GROMACS .gro file of C-alpha atoms in nm:
model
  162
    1UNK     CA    1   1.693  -0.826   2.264
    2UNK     CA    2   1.681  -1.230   2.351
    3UNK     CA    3   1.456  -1.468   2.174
    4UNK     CA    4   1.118  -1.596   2.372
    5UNK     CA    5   1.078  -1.960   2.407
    6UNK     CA    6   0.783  -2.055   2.168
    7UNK     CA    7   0.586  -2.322   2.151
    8UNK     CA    8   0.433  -2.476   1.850
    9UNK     CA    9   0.122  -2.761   1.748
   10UNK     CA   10  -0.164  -2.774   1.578
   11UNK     CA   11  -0.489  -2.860   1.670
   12UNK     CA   12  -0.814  -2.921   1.533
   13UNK     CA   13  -1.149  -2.691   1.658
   14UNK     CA   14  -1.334  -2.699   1.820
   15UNK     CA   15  -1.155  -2.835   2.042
   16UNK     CA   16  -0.948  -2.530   2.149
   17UNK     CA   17  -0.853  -2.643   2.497
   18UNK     CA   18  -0.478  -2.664   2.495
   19UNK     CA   19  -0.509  -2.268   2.322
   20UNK     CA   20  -0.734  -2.154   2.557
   21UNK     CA   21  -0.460  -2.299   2.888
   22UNK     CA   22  -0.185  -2.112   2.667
   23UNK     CA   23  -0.379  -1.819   2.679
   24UNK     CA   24  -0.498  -1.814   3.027
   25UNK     CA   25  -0.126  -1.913   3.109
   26UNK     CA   26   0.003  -1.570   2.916
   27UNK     CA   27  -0.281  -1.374   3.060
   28UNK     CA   28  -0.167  -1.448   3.451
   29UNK     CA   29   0.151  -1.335   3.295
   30UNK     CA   30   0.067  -1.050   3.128
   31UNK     CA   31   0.322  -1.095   2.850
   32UNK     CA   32   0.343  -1.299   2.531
   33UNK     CA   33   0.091  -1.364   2.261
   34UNK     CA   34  -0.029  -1.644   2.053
   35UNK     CA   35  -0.035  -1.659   1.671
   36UNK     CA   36  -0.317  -1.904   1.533
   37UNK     CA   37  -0.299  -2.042   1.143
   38UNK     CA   38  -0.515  -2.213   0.970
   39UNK     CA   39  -0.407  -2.521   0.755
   40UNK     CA   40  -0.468  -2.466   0.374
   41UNK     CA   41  -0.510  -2.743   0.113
   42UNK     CA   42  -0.275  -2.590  -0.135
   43UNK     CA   43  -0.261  -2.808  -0.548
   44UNK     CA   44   0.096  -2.873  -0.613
   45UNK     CA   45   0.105  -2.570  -0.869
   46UNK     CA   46   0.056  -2.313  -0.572
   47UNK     CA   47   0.345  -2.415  -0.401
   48UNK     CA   48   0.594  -2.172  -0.306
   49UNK     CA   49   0.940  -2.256  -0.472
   50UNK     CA   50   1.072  -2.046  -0.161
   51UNK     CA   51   0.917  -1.881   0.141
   52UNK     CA   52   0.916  -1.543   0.164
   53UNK     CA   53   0.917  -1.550   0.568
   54UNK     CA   54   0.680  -1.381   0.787
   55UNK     CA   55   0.824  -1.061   0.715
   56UNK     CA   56   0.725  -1.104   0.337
   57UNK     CA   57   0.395  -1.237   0.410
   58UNK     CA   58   0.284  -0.930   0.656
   59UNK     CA   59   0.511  -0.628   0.482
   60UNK     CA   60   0.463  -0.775   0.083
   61UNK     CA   61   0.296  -0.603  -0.192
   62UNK     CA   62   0.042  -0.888  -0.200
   63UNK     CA   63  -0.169  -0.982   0.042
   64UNK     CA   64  -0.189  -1.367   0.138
   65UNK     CA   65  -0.514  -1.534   0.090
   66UNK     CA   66  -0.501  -1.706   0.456
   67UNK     CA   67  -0.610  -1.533   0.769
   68UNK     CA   68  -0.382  -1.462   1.105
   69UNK     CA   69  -0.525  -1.446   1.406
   70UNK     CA   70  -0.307  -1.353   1.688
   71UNK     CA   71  -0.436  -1.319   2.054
   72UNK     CA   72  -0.266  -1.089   2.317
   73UNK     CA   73  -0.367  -1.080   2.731
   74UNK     CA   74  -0.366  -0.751   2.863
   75UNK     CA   75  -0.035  -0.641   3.037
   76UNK     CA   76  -0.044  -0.718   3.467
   77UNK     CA   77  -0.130  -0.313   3.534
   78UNK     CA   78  -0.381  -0.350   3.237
   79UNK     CA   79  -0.598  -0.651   3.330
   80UNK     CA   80  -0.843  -0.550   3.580
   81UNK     CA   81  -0.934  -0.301   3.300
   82UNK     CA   82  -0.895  -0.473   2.948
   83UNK     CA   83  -0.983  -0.784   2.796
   84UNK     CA   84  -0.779  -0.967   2.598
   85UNK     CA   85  -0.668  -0.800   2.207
   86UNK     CA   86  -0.738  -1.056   1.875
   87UNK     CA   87  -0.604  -0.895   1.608
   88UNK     CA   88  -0.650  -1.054   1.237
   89UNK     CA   89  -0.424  -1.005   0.917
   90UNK     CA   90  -0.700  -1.106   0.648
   91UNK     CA   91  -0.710  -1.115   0.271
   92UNK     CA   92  -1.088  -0.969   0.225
   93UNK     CA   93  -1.044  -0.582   0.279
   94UNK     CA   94  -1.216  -0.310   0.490
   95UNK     CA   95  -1.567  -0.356   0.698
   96UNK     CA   96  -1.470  -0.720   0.794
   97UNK     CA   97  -1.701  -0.638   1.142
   98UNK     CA   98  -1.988  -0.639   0.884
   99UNK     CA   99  -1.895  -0.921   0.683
  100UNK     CA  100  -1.817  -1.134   0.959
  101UNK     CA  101  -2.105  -1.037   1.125
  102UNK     CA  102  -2.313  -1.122   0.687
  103UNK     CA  103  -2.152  -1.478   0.768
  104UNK     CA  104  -2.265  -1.565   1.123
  105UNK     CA  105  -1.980  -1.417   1.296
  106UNK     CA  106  -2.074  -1.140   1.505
  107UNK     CA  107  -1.871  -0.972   1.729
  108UNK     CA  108  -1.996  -1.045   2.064
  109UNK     CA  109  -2.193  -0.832   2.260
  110UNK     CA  110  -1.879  -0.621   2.472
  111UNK     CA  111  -1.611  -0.655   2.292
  112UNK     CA  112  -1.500  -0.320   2.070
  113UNK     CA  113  -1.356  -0.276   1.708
  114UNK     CA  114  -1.003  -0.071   1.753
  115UNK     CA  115  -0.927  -0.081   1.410
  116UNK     CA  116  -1.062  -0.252   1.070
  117UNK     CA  117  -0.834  -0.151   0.803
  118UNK     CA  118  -0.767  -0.304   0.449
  119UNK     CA  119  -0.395  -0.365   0.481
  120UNK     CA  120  -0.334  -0.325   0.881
  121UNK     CA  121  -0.625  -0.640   0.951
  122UNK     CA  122  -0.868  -0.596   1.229
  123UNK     CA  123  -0.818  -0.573   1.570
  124UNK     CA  124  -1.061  -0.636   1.868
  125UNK     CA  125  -1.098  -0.591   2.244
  126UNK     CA  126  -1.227  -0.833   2.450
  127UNK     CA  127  -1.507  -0.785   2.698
  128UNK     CA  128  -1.328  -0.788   3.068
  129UNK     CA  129  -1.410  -1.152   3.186
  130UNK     CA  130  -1.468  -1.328   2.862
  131UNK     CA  131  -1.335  -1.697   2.905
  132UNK     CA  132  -1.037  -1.758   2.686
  133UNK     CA  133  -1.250  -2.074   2.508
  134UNK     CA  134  -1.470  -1.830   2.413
  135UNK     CA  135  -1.190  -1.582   2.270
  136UNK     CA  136  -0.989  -1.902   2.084
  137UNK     CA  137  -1.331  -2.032   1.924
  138UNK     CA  138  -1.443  -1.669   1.775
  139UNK     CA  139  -1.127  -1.598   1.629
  140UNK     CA  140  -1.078  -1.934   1.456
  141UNK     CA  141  -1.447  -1.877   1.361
  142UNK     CA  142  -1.376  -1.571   1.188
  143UNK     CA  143  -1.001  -1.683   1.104
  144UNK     CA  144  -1.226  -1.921   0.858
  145UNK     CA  145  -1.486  -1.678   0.756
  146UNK     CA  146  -1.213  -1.443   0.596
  147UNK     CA  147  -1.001  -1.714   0.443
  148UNK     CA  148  -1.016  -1.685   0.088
  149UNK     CA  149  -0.880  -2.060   0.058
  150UNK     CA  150  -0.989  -2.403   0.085
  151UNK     CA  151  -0.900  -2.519   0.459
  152UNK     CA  152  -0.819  -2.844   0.628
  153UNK     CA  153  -0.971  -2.791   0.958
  154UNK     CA  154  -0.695  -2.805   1.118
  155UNK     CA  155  -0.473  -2.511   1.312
  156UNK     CA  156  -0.170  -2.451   1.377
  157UNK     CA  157  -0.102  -2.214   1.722
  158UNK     CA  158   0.245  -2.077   1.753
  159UNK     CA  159   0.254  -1.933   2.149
  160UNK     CA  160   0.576  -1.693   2.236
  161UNK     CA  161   0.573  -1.749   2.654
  162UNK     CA  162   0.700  -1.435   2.824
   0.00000   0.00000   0.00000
């Protein structure tokens, strides 16, 4: 299996504009996906002496107080059917549709649940035709909703180019 060129930066909403090219860029593809984290202000005591890795963060007994958004185009045969898939890893539980939706965050008219589970996150399907600005903003919208800590404002997006 080879490695996929990534491409890493951070950016601060809501201007989402160098995202939103990424993710038009992956949907003409039909491959890759983008990872979006927010930045956490974190006191010196809650500083990891070592990182457990992304592995640890997603497959660990505890779940991590920060939210994960990652966005993925539909596949080439797909996209004349599907919209693009946000799926988020979140520390606040089941029914995050309805507590998104309790703190302004509603899932826009079109777009369908797949799956809003405690430990597996939530993931969404895109309306066919939604502009990727639109996509970027809601999920860092609800990226910060479900955040259970203090954030900077700022993002960082990690893209994985097909």
């Amino acid at each position: 299996m080879s490695r996929r060129e990534k491409q890493e930066f951070e950016f601060s909403p809501p201007d989402v504009s160098r995202v939103s090219a990424y993710l038009e860029t992956l949907g003409e593809a039909g491959d890759g996906w983008i990872n979006l984290l927010p930045g956490v202000e974190l006191a010196e005591e809650d500083q990891p002496s070592a990182s457990p890795g992304l592995f640890g963060i997603l497959f660990g007994s505890k779940t991590p107080p920060v939210t994960m958004g990652t966005l993925m185009p539909p596949k080439l045969t797909r996209r004349q059917f599907d919209g693009v898939t946000i799926g988020l890893m979140h520390p606040t539980g089941n029914k995050a549709v309805a507590r998104l939706s309790g703190l302004g965050v509603p899932l826009p008219t079109g777009w369908v649940v797949r799956q809003d589970h405690a430990r597996r996150g939530l993931v969404i399907r895109t309306a066919l035709g939604t502009p990727t600005g639109d996509v970027v903003q809601w999920t860092v919208r609800a990226g910060t909703a479900l955040c259970r800590e203090e954030l900077t404002g700022r993002w960082q997006a990690i893209v994985y180019l097909p």
